[in-house]
Amino acid sequence: MTSRTASTATADAPAAGQGSHMWVLTLEKPGRGLTTAHGTVTPPTGATRFDVFRTLLDYVVSQNPQMSSGNCVFFTLELNRL
């Protein structure tokens, strides 16, 4: 299992350098491997949850090419505030 932290925040991110949303994405290739990545992102105006998912999926696969046809076993996208 691998874990990567990725900050995909945009210029619209809060002053602290974190995006408006926190995300976690886990991909698995059964019997071959598992990878989990997480970070923050500020979606562009008008973006849907699916748009953000596809962008993050593409990002995680670009960092882990062996997961290009992996199954998404977990995804969360939540506001990055308490």
CSV table of N, CA, C and O in Angstrom, one decimal:
chain,number,residue,atom,x,y,z
A,1,MET,N,0.8,-1.2,0.0
A,1,MET,CA,0.0,0.0,0.0
A,1,MET,C,0.9,1.2,0.0
A,1,MET,O,1.9,1.3,0.7
A,2,THR,N,0.5,2.2,-0.8
A,2,THR,CA,1.2,3.5,-0.8
A,2,THR,C,0.3,4.6,-0.5
A,2,THR,O,-0.9,4.5,-0.7
A,3,SER,N,0.8,5.6,0.1
A,3,SER,CA,0.0,6.8,0.4
A,3,SER,C,0.8,8.0,-0.1
A,3,SER,O,2.0,8.2,0.2
A,4,ARG,N,0.1,8.9,-0.7
A,4,ARG,CA,0.7,10.1,-1.2
A,4,ARG,C,-0.2,11.3,-0.8
A,4,ARG,O,-1.4,11.2,-0.8
A,5,THR,N,0.5,12.4,-0.4
A,5,THR,CA,-0.2,13.6,-0.1
A,5,THR,C,0.0,14.6,-1.3
A,5,THR,O,1.1,14.7,-1.8
A,6,ALA,N,-1.1,15.1,-1.8
A,6,ALA,CA,-1.0,16.0,-2.9
A,6,ALA,C,-1.8,17.3,-2.6
A,6,ALA,O,-3.0,17.2,-2.3
A,7,SER,N,-1.2,18.4,-2.8
A,7,SER,CA,-1.9,19.6,-2.6
A,7,SER,C,-2.2,20.1,-4.0
A,7,SER,O,-1.3,20.5,-4.8
A,8,THR,N,-3.5,20.1,-4.4
A,8,THR,CA,-3.9,20.6,-5.7
A,8,THR,C,-4.7,21.9,-5.6
A,8,THR,O,-5.6,22.2,-6.4
A,9,ALA,N,-4.4,22.6,-4.6
A,9,ALA,CA,-5.1,23.9,-4.3
A,9,ALA,C,-4.8,24.9,-5.5
A,9,ALA,O,-3.7,24.9,-6.1
A,10,THR,N,-5.8,25.7,-5.8
A,10,THR,CA,-5.6,26.7,-6.8
A,10,THR,C,-5.3,28.1,-6.2
A,10,THR,O,-5.2,28.2,-5.0
A,11,ALA,N,-5.2,29.1,-7.1
A,11,ALA,CA,-4.9,30.4,-6.7
A,11,ALA,C,-6.1,30.9,-5.8
A,11,ALA,O,-5.9,31.9,-5.0
A,12,ASP,N,-7.2,30.3,-5.8
A,12,ASP,CA,-8.4,30.8,-5.0
A,12,ASP,C,-8.3,30.2,-3.6
A,12,ASP,O,-9.3,30.4,-2.8
A,13,ALA,N,-7.3,29.5,-3.3
A,13,ALA,CA,-7.2,28.8,-2.0
A,13,ALA,C,-7.1,29.8,-0.9
A,13,ALA,O,-6.6,30.9,-1.1
A,14,PRO,N,-7.5,29.4,0.3
A,14,PRO,CA,-7.3,30.3,1.5
A,14,PRO,C,-5.9,30.7,1.7
A,14,PRO,O,-5.0,30.0,1.2
A,15,ALA,N,-5.7,31.8,2.5
A,15,ALA,CA,-4.3,32.3,2.7
A,15,ALA,C,-3.4,31.3,3.2
A,15,ALA,O,-2.2,31.4,3.0
A,16,ALA,N,-3.9,30.3,4.0
A,16,ALA,CA,-3.0,29.3,4.6
A,16,ALA,C,-2.4,28.4,3.6
A,16,ALA,O,-1.6,27.5,3.9
A,17,GLY,N,-2.8,28.5,2.3
A,17,GLY,CA,-2.3,27.6,1.3
A,17,GLY,C,-3.0,26.3,1.1
A,17,GLY,O,-2.6,25.4,0.4
A,18,GLN,N,-4.2,26.2,1.8
A,18,GLN,CA,-4.9,24.9,1.7
A,18,GLN,C,-6.2,25.2,0.8
A,18,GLN,O,-6.7,26.4,0.8
A,19,GLY,N,-6.6,24.2,0.1
A,19,GLY,CA,-7.8,24.4,-0.7
A,19,GLY,C,-9.1,24.4,0.1
A,19,GLY,O,-9.1,24.2,1.3
A,20,SER,N,-10.2,24.7,-0.5
A,20,SER,CA,-11.5,24.8,0.2
A,20,SER,C,-12.0,23.5,0.5
A,20,SER,O,-12.9,23.4,1.4
A,21,HIS,N,-11.5,22.4,-0.1
A,21,HIS,CA,-12.0,21.1,0.1
A,21,HIS,C,-10.9,20.1,0.4
A,21,HIS,O,-9.8,20.3,-0.2
A,22,MET,N,-11.1,19.2,1.2
A,22,MET,CA,-10.1,18.1,1.5
A,22,MET,C,-10.6,16.8,0.8
A,22,MET,O,-11.8,16.6,0.8
A,23,TRP,N,-9.7,16.1,0.2
A,23,TRP,CA,-10.1,14.9,-0.5
A,23,TRP,C,-9.2,13.7,-0.1
A,23,TRP,O,-8.0,13.8,0.3
A,24,VAL,N,-9.8,12.5,-0.3
A,24,VAL,CA,-9.0,11.2,-0.2
A,24,VAL,C,-9.6,10.3,-1.3
A,24,VAL,O,-10.8,10.2,-1.5
A,25,LEU,N,-8.6,9.7,-2.0
A,25,LEU,CA,-9.0,8.8,-3.1
A,25,LEU,C,-8.1,7.5,-2.9
A,25,LEU,O,-6.9,7.6,-2.8
A,26,THR,N,-8.8,6.3,-3.0
A,26,THR,CA,-8.1,5.1,-2.9
A,26,THR,C,-8.4,4.3,-4.2
A,26,THR,O,-9.6,4.1,-4.5
A,27,LEU,N,-7.4,3.8,-4.8
A,27,LEU,CA,-7.5,2.9,-6.0
A,27,LEU,C,-6.9,1.6,-5.7
A,27,LEU,O,-5.9,1.5,-5.0
A,28,GLU,N,-7.5,0.5,-6.3
A,28,GLU,CA,-7.0,-0.8,-6.1
A,28,GLU,C,-7.0,-1.6,-7.4
A,28,GLU,O,-7.9,-1.5,-8.2
A,29,LYS,N,-5.9,-2.4,-7.6
A,29,LYS,CA,-5.9,-3.4,-8.6
A,29,LYS,C,-5.9,-4.7,-7.8
A,29,LYS,O,-4.9,-5.0,-7.2
A,30,PRO,N,-7.0,-5.4,-7.8
A,30,PRO,CA,-7.1,-6.6,-7.0
A,30,PRO,C,-5.9,-7.6,-7.2
A,30,PRO,O,-5.6,-7.9,-8.4
A,31,GLY,N,-5.3,-7.9,-6.1
A,31,GLY,CA,-4.2,-8.8,-6.2
A,31,GLY,C,-2.9,-8.2,-6.6
A,31,GLY,O,-1.9,-8.8,-6.6
A,32,ARG,N,-2.9,-6.9,-7.0
A,32,ARG,CA,-1.7,-6.3,-7.6
A,32,ARG,C,-1.3,-5.1,-6.8
A,32,ARG,O,-0.1,-4.6,-6.9
A,33,GLY,N,-2.2,-4.4,-6.1
A,33,GLY,CA,-1.8,-3.2,-5.3
A,33,GLY,C,-2.9,-2.3,-5.0
A,33,GLY,O,-4.0,-2.4,-5.5
A,34,LEU,N,-2.6,-1.4,-4.1
A,34,LEU,CA,-3.5,-0.4,-3.6
A,34,LEU,C,-2.8,0.9,-3.4
A,34,LEU,O,-1.6,0.9,-3.0
A,35,THR,N,-3.4,2.0,-3.7
A,35,THR,CA,-2.8,3.3,-3.5
A,35,THR,C,-3.8,4.3,-2.9
A,35,THR,O,-5.0,4.3,-3.4
A,36,THR,N,-3.4,5.1,-2.0
A,36,THR,CA,-4.3,6.1,-1.4
A,36,THR,C,-3.6,7.4,-1.5
A,36,THR,O,-2.4,7.5,-1.2
A,37,ALA,N,-4.3,8.4,-2.0
A,37,ALA,CA,-3.8,9.8,-2.1
A,37,ALA,C,-4.7,10.7,-1.4
A,37,ALA,O,-5.9,10.5,-1.3
A,38,HIS,N,-4.2,11.9,-0.9
A,38,HIS,CA,-5.1,12.9,-0.3
A,38,HIS,C,-4.5,14.2,-0.4
A,38,HIS,O,-3.3,14.4,-0.7
A,39,GLY,N,-5.3,15.2,-0.2
A,39,GLY,CA,-4.8,16.6,-0.3
A,39,GLY,C,-6.0,17.6,-0.2
A,39,GLY,O,-7.1,17.2,0.2
A,40,THR,N,-5.7,18.8,-0.7
A,40,THR,CA,-6.8,19.8,-0.7
A,40,THR,C,-6.9,20.3,-2.2
A,40,THR,O,-6.0,20.3,-2.9
A,41,VAL,N,-8.1,20.9,-2.4
A,41,VAL,CA,-8.4,21.4,-3.8
A,41,VAL,C,-9.4,22.5,-3.6
A,41,VAL,O,-10.3,22.4,-2.8
A,42,THR,N,-9.3,23.5,-4.5
A,42,THR,CA,-10.4,24.5,-4.6
A,42,THR,C,-11.0,24.3,-6.0
A,42,THR,O,-10.3,24.7,-7.0
A,43,PRO,N,-12.1,23.7,-6.1
A,43,PRO,CA,-12.8,23.5,-7.4
A,43,PRO,C,-13.1,24.8,-8.1
A,43,PRO,O,-13.4,25.8,-7.4
A,44,PRO,N,-13.0,24.9,-9.4
A,44,PRO,CA,-13.4,26.1,-10.1
A,44,PRO,C,-14.9,26.3,-10.0
A,44,PRO,O,-15.7,25.4,-9.8
A,45,THR,N,-15.4,27.6,-10.1
A,45,THR,CA,-16.8,27.9,-10.0
A,45,THR,C,-17.5,27.1,-11.1
A,45,THR,O,-17.1,26.9,-12.2
A,46,GLY,N,-18.6,26.5,-10.6
A,46,GLY,CA,-19.5,25.7,-11.5
A,46,GLY,C,-19.1,24.2,-11.6
A,46,GLY,O,-19.8,23.4,-12.2
A,47,ALA,N,-18.0,23.8,-11.0
A,47,ALA,CA,-17.5,22.4,-11.1
A,47,ALA,C,-18.5,21.5,-10.3
A,47,ALA,O,-19.0,21.9,-9.2
A,48,THR,N,-18.7,20.3,-10.8
A,48,THR,CA,-19.5,19.4,-10.0
A,48,THR,C,-18.6,18.4,-9.2
A,48,THR,O,-17.4,18.4,-9.5
A,49,ARG,N,-19.2,17.7,-8.4
A,49,ARG,CA,-18.5,16.7,-7.6
A,49,ARG,C,-17.8,15.7,-8.6
A,49,ARG,O,-16.7,15.3,-8.4
A,50,PHE,N,-18.5,15.3,-9.6
A,50,PHE,CA,-18.0,14.4,-10.6
A,50,PHE,C,-16.8,15.0,-11.3
A,50,PHE,O,-15.8,14.3,-11.6
A,51,ASP,N,-16.9,16.3,-11.7
A,51,ASP,CA,-15.8,17.0,-12.3
A,51,ASP,C,-14.5,16.9,-11.5
A,51,ASP,O,-13.4,16.6,-11.9
A,52,VAL,N,-14.7,17.1,-10.2
A,52,VAL,CA,-13.5,17.1,-9.2
A,52,VAL,C,-13.0,15.7,-9.1
A,52,VAL,O,-11.8,15.4,-9.1
A,53,PHE,N,-13.9,14.7,-9.0
A,53,PHE,CA,-13.5,13.3,-8.9
A,53,PHE,C,-12.6,12.9,-10.1
A,53,PHE,O,-11.6,12.3,-10.0
A,54,ARG,N,-13.1,13.2,-11.3
A,54,ARG,CA,-12.3,12.9,-12.6
A,54,ARG,C,-11.0,13.6,-12.6
A,54,ARG,O,-10.0,13.0,-13.0
A,55,THR,N,-10.9,14.8,-12.2
A,55,THR,CA,-9.7,15.6,-12.1
A,55,THR,C,-8.7,14.9,-11.2
A,55,THR,O,-7.5,14.7,-11.5
A,56,LEU,N,-9.2,14.6,-10.0
A,56,LEU,CA,-8.4,13.9,-9.0
A,56,LEU,C,-8.0,12.5,-9.4
A,56,LEU,O,-6.8,12.1,-9.1
A,57,LEU,N,-8.9,11.8,-10.0
A,57,LEU,CA,-8.5,10.5,-10.5
A,57,LEU,C,-7.4,10.5,-11.5
A,57,LEU,O,-6.4,9.8,-11.4
A,58,ASP,N,-7.5,11.5,-12.4
A,58,ASP,CA,-6.5,11.6,-13.4
A,58,ASP,C,-5.2,12.0,-12.8
A,58,ASP,O,-4.1,11.5,-13.2
A,59,TYR,N,-5.2,12.9,-11.7
A,59,TYR,CA,-4.0,13.3,-11.0
A,59,TYR,C,-3.3,12.1,-10.3
A,59,TYR,O,-2.1,11.9,-10.5
A,60,VAL,N,-4.1,11.3,-9.6
A,60,VAL,CA,-3.6,10.1,-8.9
A,60,VAL,C,-3.0,9.1,-9.9
A,60,VAL,O,-1.9,8.6,-9.6
A,61,VAL,N,-3.7,8.9,-11.0
A,61,VAL,CA,-3.1,8.0,-12.0
A,61,VAL,C,-1.8,8.5,-12.6
A,61,VAL,O,-0.9,7.7,-12.9
A,62,SER,N,-1.8,9.8,-12.8
A,62,SER,CA,-0.5,10.4,-13.4
A,62,SER,C,0.6,10.2,-12.4
A,62,SER,O,1.8,10.0,-12.8
A,63,GLN,N,0.4,10.1,-11.1
A,63,GLN,CA,1.4,9.9,-10.1
A,63,GLN,C,1.7,8.4,-9.9
A,63,GLN,O,2.7,8.1,-9.3
A,64,ASN,N,0.7,7.6,-10.3
A,64,ASN,CA,0.8,6.1,-10.1
A,64,ASN,C,0.3,5.4,-11.3
A,64,ASN,O,-0.8,4.9,-11.3
A,65,PRO,N,1.1,5.5,-12.4
A,65,PRO,CA,0.6,4.9,-13.7
A,65,PRO,C,0.1,3.5,-13.6
A,65,PRO,O,-0.7,3.1,-14.4
A,66,GLN,N,0.7,2.7,-12.7
A,66,GLN,CA,0.3,1.3,-12.6
A,66,GLN,C,-1.2,1.2,-12.2
A,66,GLN,O,-1.8,0.1,-12.3
A,67,MET,N,-1.8,2.3,-11.7
A,67,MET,CA,-3.2,2.2,-11.3
A,67,MET,C,-4.2,2.7,-12.4
A,67,MET,O,-5.3,3.0,-12.1
A,68,SER,N,-3.7,2.8,-13.6
A,68,SER,CA,-4.5,3.4,-14.7
A,68,SER,C,-5.9,2.7,-14.9
A,68,SER,O,-6.8,3.3,-15.3
A,69,SER,N,-6.0,1.5,-14.6
A,69,SER,CA,-7.3,0.8,-14.7
A,69,SER,C,-7.7,0.2,-13.4
A,69,SER,O,-8.5,-0.7,-13.4
A,70,GLY,N,-7.3,0.9,-12.3
A,70,GLY,CA,-7.7,0.4,-11.0
A,70,GLY,C,-9.1,0.8,-10.7
A,70,GLY,O,-9.7,1.6,-11.3
A,71,ASN,N,-9.6,0.1,-9.7
A,71,ASN,CA,-11.0,0.3,-9.2
A,71,ASN,C,-10.9,1.3,-8.1
A,71,ASN,O,-10.1,1.3,-7.2
A,72,CYS,N,-11.8,2.3,-8.1
A,72,CYS,CA,-11.9,3.3,-7.0
A,72,CYS,C,-12.7,2.6,-5.9
A,72,CYS,O,-13.8,2.2,-6.1
A,73,VAL,N,-12.0,2.4,-4.8
A,73,VAL,CA,-12.7,1.8,-3.6
A,73,VAL,C,-13.1,2.8,-2.5
A,73,VAL,O,-13.8,2.4,-1.6
A,74,PHE,N,-12.6,4.0,-2.7
A,74,PHE,CA,-12.9,5.0,-1.7
A,74,PHE,C,-12.7,6.4,-2.3
A,74,PHE,O,-11.7,6.6,-2.9
A,75,PHE,N,-13.6,7.3,-2.1
A,75,PHE,CA,-13.5,8.7,-2.5
A,75,PHE,C,-14.3,9.6,-1.6
A,75,PHE,O,-15.5,9.3,-1.3
A,76,THR,N,-13.7,10.6,-1.1
A,76,THR,CA,-14.4,11.6,-0.3
A,76,THR,C,-13.9,13.0,-0.7
A,76,THR,O,-12.7,13.2,-1.0
A,77,LEU,N,-14.8,13.9,-0.7
A,77,LEU,CA,-14.5,15.3,-0.9
A,77,LEU,C,-15.4,16.1,0.0
A,77,LEU,O,-16.6,16.1,-0.1
A,78,GLU,N,-14.8,16.8,1.0
A,78,GLU,CA,-15.5,17.5,2.0
A,78,GLU,C,-15.0,18.9,2.2
A,78,GLU,O,-13.8,19.2,1.9
A,79,LEU,N,-15.8,19.8,2.6
A,79,LEU,CA,-15.3,21.2,2.9
A,79,LEU,C,-14.1,21.1,3.9
A,79,LEU,O,-14.2,20.3,4.9
A,80,ASN,N,-13.1,21.9,3.7
A,80,ASN,CA,-11.9,21.8,4.5
A,80,ASN,C,-12.0,22.8,5.6
A,80,ASN,O,-11.3,23.8,5.7
A,81,ARG,N,-12.9,22.6,6.5
A,81,ARG,CA,-13.1,23.4,7.7
A,81,ARG,C,-13.8,22.6,8.8
A,81,ARG,O,-14.4,21.6,8.5
A,82,LEU,N,-13.6,23.0,10.0
A,82,LEU,CA,-14.2,22.3,11.2
A,82,LEU,C,-15.4,23.1,11.6
A,82,LEU,O,-15.5,24.2,11.4
